[in-house]
Coordinates of C-alpha atoms in Angstrom, one line a residue:
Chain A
X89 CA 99.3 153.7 80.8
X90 CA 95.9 152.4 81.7
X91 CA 95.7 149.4 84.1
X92 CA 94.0 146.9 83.3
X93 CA 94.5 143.7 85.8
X94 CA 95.5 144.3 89.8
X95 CA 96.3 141.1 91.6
X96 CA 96.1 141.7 95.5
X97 CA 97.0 139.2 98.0
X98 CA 95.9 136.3 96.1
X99 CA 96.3 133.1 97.7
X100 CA 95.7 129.4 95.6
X101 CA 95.5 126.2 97.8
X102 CA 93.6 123.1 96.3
X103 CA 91.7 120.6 99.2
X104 CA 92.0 117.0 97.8
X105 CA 89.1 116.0 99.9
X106 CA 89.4 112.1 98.9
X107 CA 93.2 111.8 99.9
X108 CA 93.0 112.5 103.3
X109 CA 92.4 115.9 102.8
X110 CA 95.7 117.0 101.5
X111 CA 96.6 120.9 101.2
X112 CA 98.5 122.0 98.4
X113 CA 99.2 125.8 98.6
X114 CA 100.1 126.8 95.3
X115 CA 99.9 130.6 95.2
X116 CA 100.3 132.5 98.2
X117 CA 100.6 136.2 98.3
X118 CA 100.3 136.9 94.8
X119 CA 100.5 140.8 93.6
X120 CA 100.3 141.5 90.1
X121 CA 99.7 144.6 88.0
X122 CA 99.3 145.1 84.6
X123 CA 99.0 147.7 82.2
X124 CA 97.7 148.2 78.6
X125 CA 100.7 147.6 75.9
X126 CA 101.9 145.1 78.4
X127 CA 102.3 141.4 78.0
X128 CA 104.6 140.1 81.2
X129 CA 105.6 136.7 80.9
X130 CA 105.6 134.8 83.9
X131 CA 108.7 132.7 84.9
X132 CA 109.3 129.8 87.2
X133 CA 110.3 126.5 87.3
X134 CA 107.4 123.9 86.7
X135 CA 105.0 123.1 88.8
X136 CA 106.0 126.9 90.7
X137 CA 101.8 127.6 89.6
X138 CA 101.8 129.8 86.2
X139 CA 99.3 128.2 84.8
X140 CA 97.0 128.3 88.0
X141 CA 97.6 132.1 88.1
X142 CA 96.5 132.4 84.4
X143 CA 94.0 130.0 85.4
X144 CA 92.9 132.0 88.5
X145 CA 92.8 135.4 86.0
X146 CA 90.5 133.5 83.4
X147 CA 88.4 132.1 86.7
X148 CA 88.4 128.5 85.9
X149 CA 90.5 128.1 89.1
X150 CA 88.4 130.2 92.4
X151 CA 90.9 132.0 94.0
X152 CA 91.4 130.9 97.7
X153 CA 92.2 134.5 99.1
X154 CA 92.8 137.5 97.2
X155 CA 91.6 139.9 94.9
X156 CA 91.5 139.6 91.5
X157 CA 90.4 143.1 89.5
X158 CA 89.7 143.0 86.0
X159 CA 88.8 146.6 84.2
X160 CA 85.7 145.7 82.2
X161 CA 83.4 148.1 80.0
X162 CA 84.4 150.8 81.9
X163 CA 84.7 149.8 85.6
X164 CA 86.5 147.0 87.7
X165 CA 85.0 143.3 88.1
X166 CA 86.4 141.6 91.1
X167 CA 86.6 137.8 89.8
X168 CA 86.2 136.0 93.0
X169 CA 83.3 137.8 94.1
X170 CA 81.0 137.9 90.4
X171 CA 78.5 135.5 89.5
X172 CA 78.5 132.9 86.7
X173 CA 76.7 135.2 84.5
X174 CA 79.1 138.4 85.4
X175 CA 82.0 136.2 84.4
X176 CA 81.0 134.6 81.1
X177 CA 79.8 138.4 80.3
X178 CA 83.5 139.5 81.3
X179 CA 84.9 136.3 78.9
X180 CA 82.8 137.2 76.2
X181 CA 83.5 140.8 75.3
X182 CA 87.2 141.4 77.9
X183 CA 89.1 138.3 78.9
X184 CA 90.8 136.0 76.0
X185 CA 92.3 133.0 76.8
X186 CA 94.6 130.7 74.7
X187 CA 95.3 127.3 76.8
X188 CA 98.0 124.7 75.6
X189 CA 95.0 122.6 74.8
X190 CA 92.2 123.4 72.2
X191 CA 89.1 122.0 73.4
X192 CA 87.6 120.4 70.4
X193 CA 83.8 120.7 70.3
X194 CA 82.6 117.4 67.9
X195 CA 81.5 118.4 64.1
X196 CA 82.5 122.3 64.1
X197 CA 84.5 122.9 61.7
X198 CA 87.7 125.0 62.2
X199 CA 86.5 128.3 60.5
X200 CA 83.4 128.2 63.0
X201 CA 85.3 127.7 65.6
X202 CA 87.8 130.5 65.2
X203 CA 84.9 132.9 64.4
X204 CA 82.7 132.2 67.8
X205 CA 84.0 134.9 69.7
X206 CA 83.2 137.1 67.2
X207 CA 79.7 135.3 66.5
X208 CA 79.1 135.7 70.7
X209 CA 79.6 139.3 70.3
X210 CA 76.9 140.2 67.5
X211 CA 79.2 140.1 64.4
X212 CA 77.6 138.7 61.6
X213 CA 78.5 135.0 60.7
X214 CA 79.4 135.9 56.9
X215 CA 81.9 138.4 58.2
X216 CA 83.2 136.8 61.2
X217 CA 84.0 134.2 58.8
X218 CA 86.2 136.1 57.1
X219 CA 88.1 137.4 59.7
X220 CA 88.6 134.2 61.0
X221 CA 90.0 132.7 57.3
X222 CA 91.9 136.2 57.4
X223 CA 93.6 135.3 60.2
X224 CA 93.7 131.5 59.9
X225 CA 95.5 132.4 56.3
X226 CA 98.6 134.7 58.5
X227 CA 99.0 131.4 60.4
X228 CA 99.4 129.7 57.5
X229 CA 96.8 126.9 58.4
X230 CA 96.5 125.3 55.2
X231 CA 92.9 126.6 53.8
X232 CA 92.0 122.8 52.8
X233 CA 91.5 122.4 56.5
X234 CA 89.1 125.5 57.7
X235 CA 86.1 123.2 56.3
X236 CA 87.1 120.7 58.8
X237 CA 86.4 120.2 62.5
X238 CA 90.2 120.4 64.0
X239 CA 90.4 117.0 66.1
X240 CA 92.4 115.5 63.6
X241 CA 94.8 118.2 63.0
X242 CA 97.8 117.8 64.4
X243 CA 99.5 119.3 67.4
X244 CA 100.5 122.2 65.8
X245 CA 97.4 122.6 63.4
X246 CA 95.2 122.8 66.6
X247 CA 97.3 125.2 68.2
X248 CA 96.8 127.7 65.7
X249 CA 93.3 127.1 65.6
X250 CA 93.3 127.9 69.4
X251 CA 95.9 130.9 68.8
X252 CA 93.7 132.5 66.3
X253 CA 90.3 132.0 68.2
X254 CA 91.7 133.4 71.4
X255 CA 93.1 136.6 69.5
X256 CA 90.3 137.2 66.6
X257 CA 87.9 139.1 69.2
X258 CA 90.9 141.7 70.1
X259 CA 89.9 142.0 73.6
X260 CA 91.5 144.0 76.0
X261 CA 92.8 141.4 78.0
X262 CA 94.8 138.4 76.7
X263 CA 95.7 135.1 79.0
X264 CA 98.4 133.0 76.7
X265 CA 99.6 129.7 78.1
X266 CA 102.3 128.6 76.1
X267 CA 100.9 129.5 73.0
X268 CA 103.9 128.4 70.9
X269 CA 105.1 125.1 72.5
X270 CA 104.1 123.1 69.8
X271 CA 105.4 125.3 66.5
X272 CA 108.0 125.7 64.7
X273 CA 110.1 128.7 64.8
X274 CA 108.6 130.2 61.6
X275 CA 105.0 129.6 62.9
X276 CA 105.9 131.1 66.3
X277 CA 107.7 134.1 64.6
X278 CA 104.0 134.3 63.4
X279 CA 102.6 134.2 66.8
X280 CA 104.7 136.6 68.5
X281 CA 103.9 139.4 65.3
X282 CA 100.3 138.9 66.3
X283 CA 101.1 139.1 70.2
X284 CA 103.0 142.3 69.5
X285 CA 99.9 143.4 67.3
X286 CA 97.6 143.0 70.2
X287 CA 99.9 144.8 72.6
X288 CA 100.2 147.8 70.3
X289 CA 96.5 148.3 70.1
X290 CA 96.2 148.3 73.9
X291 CA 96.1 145.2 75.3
X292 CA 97.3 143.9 78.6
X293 CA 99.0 140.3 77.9
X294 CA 100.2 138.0 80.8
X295 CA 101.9 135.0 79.1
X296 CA 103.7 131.5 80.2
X297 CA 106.5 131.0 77.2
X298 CA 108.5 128.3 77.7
X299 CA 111.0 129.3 75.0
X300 CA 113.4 131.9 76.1
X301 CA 113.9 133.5 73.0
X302 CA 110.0 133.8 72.2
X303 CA 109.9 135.4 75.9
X304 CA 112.6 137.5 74.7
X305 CA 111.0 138.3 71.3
X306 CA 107.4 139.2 73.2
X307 CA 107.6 140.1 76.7
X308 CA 107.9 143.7 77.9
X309 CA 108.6 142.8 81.8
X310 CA 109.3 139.1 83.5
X311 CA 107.3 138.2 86.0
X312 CA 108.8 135.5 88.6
X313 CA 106.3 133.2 89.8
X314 CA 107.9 131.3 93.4
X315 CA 107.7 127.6 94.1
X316 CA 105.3 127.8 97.1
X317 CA 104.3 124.4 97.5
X318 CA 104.3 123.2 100.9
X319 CA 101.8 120.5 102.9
X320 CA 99.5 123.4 105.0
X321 CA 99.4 122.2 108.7
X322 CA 95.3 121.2 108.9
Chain B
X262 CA 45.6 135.6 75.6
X263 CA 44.3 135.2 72.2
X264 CA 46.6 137.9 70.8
X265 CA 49.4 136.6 72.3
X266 CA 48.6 133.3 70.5
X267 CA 48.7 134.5 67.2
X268 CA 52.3 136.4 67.9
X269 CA 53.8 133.5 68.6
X270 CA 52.4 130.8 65.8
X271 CA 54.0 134.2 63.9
X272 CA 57.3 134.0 65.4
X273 CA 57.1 129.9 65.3
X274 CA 57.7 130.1 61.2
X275 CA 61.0 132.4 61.1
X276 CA 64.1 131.8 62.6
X277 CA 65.0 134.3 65.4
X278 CA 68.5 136.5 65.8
X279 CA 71.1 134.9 67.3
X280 CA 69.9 135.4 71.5
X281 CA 73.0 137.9 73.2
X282 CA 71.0 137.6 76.1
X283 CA 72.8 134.6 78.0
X284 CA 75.3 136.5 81.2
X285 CA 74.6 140.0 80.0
X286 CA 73.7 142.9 82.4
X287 CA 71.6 142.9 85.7
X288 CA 67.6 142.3 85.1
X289 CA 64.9 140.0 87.0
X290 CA 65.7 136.3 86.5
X291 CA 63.4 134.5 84.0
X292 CA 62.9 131.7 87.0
X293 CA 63.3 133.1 90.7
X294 CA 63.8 129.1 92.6
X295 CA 63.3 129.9 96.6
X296 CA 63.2 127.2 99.2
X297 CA 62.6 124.3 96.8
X298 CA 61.5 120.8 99.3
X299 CA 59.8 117.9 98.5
X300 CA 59.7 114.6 100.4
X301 CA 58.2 110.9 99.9
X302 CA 56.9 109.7 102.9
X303 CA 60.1 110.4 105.0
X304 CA 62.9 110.4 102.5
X305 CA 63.9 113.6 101.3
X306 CA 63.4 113.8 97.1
X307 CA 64.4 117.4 97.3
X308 CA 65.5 119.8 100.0
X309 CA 65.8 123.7 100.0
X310 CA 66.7 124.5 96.8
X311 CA 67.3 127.8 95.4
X312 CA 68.7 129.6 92.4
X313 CA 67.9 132.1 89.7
X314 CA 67.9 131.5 86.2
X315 CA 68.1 134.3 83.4
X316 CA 67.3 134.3 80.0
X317 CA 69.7 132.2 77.8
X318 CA 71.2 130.9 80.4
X319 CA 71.7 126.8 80.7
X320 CA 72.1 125.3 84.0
X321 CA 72.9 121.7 84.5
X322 CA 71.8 119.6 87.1
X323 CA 74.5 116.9 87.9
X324 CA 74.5 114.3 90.5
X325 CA 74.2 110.4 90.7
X326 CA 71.0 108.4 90.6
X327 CA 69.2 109.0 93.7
X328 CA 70.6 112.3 94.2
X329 CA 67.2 114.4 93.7
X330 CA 67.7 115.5 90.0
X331 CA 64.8 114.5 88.6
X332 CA 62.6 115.0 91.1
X333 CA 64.2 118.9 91.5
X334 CA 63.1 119.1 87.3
X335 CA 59.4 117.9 87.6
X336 CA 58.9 120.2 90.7
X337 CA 60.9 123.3 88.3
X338 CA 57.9 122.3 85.5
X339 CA 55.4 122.4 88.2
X340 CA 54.7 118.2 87.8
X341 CA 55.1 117.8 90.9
X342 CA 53.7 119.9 93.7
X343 CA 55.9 121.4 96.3
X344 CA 56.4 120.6 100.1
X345 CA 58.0 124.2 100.6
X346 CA 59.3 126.8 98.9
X347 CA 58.1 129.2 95.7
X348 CA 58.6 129.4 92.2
X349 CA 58.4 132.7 90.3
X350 CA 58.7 133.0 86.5
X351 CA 58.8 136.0 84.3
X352 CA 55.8 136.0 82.1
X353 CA 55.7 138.1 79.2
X354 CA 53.9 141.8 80.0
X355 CA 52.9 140.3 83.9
X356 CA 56.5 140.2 85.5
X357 CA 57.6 138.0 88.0
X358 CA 54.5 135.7 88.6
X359 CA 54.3 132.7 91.1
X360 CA 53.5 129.9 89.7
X361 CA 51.4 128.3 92.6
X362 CA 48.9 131.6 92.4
X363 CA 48.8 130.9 88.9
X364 CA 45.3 129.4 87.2
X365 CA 45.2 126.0 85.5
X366 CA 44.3 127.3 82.0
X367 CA 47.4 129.6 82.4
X368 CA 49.9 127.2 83.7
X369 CA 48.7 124.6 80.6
X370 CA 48.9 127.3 78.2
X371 CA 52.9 127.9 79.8
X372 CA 53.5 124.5 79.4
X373 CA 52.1 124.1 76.0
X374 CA 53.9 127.3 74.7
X375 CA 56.5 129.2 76.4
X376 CA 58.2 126.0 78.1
X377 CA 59.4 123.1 76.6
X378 CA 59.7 119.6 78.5
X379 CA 62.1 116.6 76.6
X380 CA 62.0 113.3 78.1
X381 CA 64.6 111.2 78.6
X382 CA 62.6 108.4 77.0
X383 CA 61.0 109.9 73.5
X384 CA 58.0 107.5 73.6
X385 CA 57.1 109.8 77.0
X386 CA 57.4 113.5 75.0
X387 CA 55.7 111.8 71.9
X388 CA 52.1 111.1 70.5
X389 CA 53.4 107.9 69.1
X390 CA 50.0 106.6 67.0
X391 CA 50.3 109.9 65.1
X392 CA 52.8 111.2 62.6
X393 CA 56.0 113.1 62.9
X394 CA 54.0 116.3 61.4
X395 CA 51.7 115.8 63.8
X396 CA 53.6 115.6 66.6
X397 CA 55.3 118.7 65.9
X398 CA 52.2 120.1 64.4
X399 CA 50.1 119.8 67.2
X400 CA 51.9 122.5 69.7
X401 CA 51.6 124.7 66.6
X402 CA 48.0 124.6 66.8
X403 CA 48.1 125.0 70.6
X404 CA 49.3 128.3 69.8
X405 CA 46.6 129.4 67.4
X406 CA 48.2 128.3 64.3
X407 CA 45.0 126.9 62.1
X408 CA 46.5 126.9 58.1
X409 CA 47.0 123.6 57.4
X410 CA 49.5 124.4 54.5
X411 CA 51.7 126.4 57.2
X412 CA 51.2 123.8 60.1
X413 CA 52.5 121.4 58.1
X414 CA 55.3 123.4 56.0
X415 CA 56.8 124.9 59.5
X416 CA 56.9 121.0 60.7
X417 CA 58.8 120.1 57.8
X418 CA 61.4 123.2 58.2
X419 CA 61.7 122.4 61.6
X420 CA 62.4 118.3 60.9
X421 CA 65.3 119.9 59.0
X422 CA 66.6 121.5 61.9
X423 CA 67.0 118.9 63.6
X424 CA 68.3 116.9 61.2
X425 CA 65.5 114.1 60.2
X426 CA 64.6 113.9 56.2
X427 CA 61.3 115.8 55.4
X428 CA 60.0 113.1 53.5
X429 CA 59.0 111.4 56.6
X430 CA 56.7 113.9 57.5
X431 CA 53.8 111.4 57.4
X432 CA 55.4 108.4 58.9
X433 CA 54.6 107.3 62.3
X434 CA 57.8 107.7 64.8
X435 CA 57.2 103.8 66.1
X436 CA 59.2 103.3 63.0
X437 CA 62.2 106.0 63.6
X438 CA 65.9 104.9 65.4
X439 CA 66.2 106.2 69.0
X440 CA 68.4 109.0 68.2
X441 CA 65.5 110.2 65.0
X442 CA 62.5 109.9 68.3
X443 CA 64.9 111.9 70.0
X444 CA 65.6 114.8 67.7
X445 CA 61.7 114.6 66.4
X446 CA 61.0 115.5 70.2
X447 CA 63.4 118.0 70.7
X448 CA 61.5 119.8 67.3
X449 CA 58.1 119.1 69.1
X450 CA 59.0 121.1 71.8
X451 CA 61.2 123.4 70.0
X452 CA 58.6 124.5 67.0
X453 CA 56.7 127.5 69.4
X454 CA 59.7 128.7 70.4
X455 CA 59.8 128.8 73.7
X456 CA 61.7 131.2 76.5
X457 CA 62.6 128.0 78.9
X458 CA 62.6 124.1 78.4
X459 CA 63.7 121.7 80.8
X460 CA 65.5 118.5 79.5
X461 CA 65.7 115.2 81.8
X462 CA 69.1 113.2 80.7
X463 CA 68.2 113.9 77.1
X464 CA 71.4 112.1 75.3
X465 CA 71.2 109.3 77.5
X466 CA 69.2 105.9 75.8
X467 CA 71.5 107.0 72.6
X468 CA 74.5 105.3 71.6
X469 CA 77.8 107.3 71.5
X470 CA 77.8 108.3 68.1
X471 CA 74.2 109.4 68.0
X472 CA 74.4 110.9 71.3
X473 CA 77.6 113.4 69.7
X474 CA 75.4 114.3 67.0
X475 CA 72.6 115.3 69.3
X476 CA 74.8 117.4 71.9
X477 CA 76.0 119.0 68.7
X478 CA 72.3 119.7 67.3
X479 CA 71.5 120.9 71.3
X480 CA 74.2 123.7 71.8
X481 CA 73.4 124.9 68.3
X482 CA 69.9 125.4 68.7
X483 CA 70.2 127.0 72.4
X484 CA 72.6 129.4 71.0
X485 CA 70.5 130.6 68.1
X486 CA 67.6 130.6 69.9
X487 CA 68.5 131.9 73.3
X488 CA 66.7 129.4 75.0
X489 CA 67.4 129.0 78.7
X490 CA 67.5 125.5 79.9
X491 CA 67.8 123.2 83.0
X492 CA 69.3 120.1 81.6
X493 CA 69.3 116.9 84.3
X494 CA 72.3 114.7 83.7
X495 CA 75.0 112.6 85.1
X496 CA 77.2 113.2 81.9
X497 CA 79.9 115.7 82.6
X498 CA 81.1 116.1 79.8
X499 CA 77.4 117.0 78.4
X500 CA 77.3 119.5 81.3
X501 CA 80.7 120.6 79.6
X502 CA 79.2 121.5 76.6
X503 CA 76.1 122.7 76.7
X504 CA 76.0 124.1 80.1
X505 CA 77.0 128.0 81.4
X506 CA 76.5 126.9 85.2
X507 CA 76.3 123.6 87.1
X508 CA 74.5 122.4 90.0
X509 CA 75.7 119.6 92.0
X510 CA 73.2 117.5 94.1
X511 CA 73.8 114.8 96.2
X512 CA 70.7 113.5 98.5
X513 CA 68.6 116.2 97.5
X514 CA 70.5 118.9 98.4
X515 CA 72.8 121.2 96.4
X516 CA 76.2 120.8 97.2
X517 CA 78.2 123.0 94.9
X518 CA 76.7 125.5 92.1
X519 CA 79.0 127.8 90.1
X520 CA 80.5 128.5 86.4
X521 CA 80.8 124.7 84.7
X522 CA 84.4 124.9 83.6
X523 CA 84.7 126.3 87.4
X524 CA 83.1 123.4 89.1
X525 CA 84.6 120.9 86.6
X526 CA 88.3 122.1 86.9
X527 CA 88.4 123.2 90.5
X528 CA 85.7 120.9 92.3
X529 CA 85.3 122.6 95.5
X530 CA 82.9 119.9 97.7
X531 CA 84.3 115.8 98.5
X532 CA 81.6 115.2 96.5
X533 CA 82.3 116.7 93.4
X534 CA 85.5 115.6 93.9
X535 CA 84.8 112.3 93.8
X536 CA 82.4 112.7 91.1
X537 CA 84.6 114.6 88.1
X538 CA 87.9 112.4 89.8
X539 CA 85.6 109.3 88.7
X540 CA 85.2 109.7 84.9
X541 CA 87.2 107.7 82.6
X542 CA 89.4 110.2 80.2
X543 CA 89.5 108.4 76.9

């Protein structure tokens, strides 16, 4: 089994410069492995800092201390230490992310959106499209709505919308926070098929599901995640 | 210089491939910033600014009024004349050229063709007394183009594209909303195609609804055409959009730079802080 994310020593604390320059250490001494077929959920009670790990792998959080290493087109990225440009390179054909929340971008309409990721990696639109209804259709999104831009769409709409844009690209490594909190259990039965999919062709998942039996369903390994919040001495 | 004329009133007419170009691989930056400083009198406009930009890549420039924004983008388009530092820019077949060592006739024929400049105010980026074909028509002809029939069917293609009706080809833009000046600038500048165009708070006379329509018509046009951009705003969320990096200044100085979802989620500097802590969420 190939690895394809090592966590070393990573270390999260966020500086709230404008309130007297409080220290909240969130990760501290983080180590982390994963493999391809994996998907390891992480557990730990709220606020313990799953979602700033994810958000530290996707690097939309910088990492305080630590190394992060990605494998990419062949070789290992160290996220703290790339540019800008080495990063959205490493999103664009490596690192997926599906966060609770879709992002809407005013006017697109949903079909567009789901097929981006493909459209950023040199697929043609007309084909990209129909992946993106392909996939759309296996999570039963009703097809009157691919023609429309998802902020109306309800909480469960847009999450499928978000589900199937994060997973159409198939890349190698998948970030998934919470991807099922707001479906119902035949729409997350759909989820988890296409999370196992993704693990049998390869790829190395790390997941926050709140639902135990989803976890259950999708996880291969638990991974705990310590409460580690403490006021640093300045 | 002649040939290269022609090439590009060619490429004007068609649309190009979707640009792959933005974060990919190593290469020389299209714009090498070193040093960047400018002062008025003895307040500091702009101090010791650097930063490379590569093709397809869009950097915003985010910081309150005073903060040196503006005058950071006229010194970028060469407006304003530097204090210190250099600027270097990758011209096609020459390399990395500074900009400073560059003649006049070249640094117009840059400015006319291969860079794009949109105002904040349209009435500044626009001819005004002369039509909306003519306004897009004219950096056509800077570029060699000379058929009349083409001129003026490429101006019409490229109202299209940014929305306006055709049929007001003819019509002066003193009688166009805000949000029409706006767009009919963006296709002024847009029209030769070129590599880098610098935008100075472009969304920000519009009202809210207009202003949507044009962030949407922006990041659609920078994507398919691969344009790299440095955008001045004090909008975060137009950073959000449109923008793959973000620079923070604050009294002319940069005080944070990085990836924009980076900076806006996980504001390092007091400053930034402050700044994203400080916008309303509706």
């Amino acid at each position: 089994m190939e690895t394809l994310i090592e966590v070393h020593g990573l270390e999260k604390t966020f500086t709230l410069h404008n309130q007297n320059s409080a220290r909240i250490a969130v990760l501290n001494d983080v180590t982390l492995s994963v493999g391809s077929g994996e998907c390891v959920a992480l557990v730990g009670p709220s606020g313990a800092g799953k979602s700033t790990l994810l958000r530290c792998l996707f690097g939309n959080y910088l990492a305080s201390a630590g190394a992060i290493r990605l494998r990419h087109e062949g070789r290992w990225v160290d996220l703290p230490q790339s540019a800008p440009r080495e990063i959205l390179a490493l999103r664009r054909s490596t690192l997926g992310y599906v966060s609770q929340f879709l992002r809407v971008i005013p006017r697109v309409p949903t079909l567009d959106v789901v097929a981006e990721p493909l459209r950023e990696l040199g697929v043609e639109t007309a084909s990209a499209r129909e992946r993106a209804a392909a996939l759309l259709a296996r999570l039963h999104l009703p097809e009157r709505l691919w023609h429309l831009p998802p902020a109306t769409f309800s909480g469960g709409e847009q999450q499928r919308v978000n589900i199937a844009r994060g997973l159409i690209a198939e890349k190698p490594i998948l970030l998934l926070d919470e991807p099922t909190a707001s479906l119902d259990a035949a729409n997350a039965e759909r989820v988890a098929e296409l999370i196992d999919e993704a693990r049998r062709r390869g790829a190395a998942i790390v997941g926050i599901f709140h639902d135990t039996e989803i976890r259950g369903r999708v996880a291969t390994r638990l991974h705990p995640v310590a409460v580690e919040k403490f006021e640093a001495v300045a | 210089m002649s040939a290269q004329h022609g090439d590009r009133a060619a490429a004007a007419k068609t649309p190009g491939p979707l640009s792959q170009l933005a974060g990919k691989g190593g290469g020389a930056p299209l714009l090498r910033v070193e040093g960047l400083s400018r002062k008025y009198g003895g307040r500091i406009g702009c101090s010791d600014v650097s930063f490379d930009l590569h093709a397809g890549e869009v950097l915003a420039v985010v910081g309150e009024s005073g903060s040196g924004k503006s005058t950071l983008l006229q010194l970028l388009a060469t407006r304003l004349a530097l204090d210190a530092g250099s600027l270097h820019y990758q011209i096609t077949g020459r390399g990395l050229v500074d900009l400073s060592a560059l003649s006049e006739a070249d640094r117009r024929w840059l400015m006319r063709t291969d860079w794009g400049y949109v105002e904040q105010n349209p009435r500044d980026g626009l001819r005004m007394n002369v039509s909306a074909g003519a306004n897009v028509g004219e950096r056509l002809m800077a570029v060699g183009a000379r058929h009349y029939g083409e001129i003026r069917s490429t101006a019409k293609d490229w109202l299209q594209r940014v929305e306006m009706d055709p049929a007001r080809l003819d019509e002066l833009p003193t009688g166009f909303s805000g949000g029409m000046q706006q767009r009919l600038q963006i296709a002024r500048n847009l029209v030769t195609r070129p590599r880098l165009v610098f935008m100075d708070e472009p969304t920000a006379g519009l009202d809210v609804s207009v202003q949507a329509r044009l962030l949407d018509l922006l990041r659609e046009l920078v994507t398919d055409l691969g344009l790299a951009a440095v955008i001045v705003t004090h909008d975060l969320a137009v950073a959000r959009l449109l923008a793959h990096r973000i620079l923070v200044m604050r009294e002319g100085r940069v005080v944070e730079t990085g990836l924009t979802d980076q900076v806006l989620d996980d504001p390092q500097h007091p400053y930034t802080q402050l700044l994203v802590s400080s916008v309303l969420q509706v």
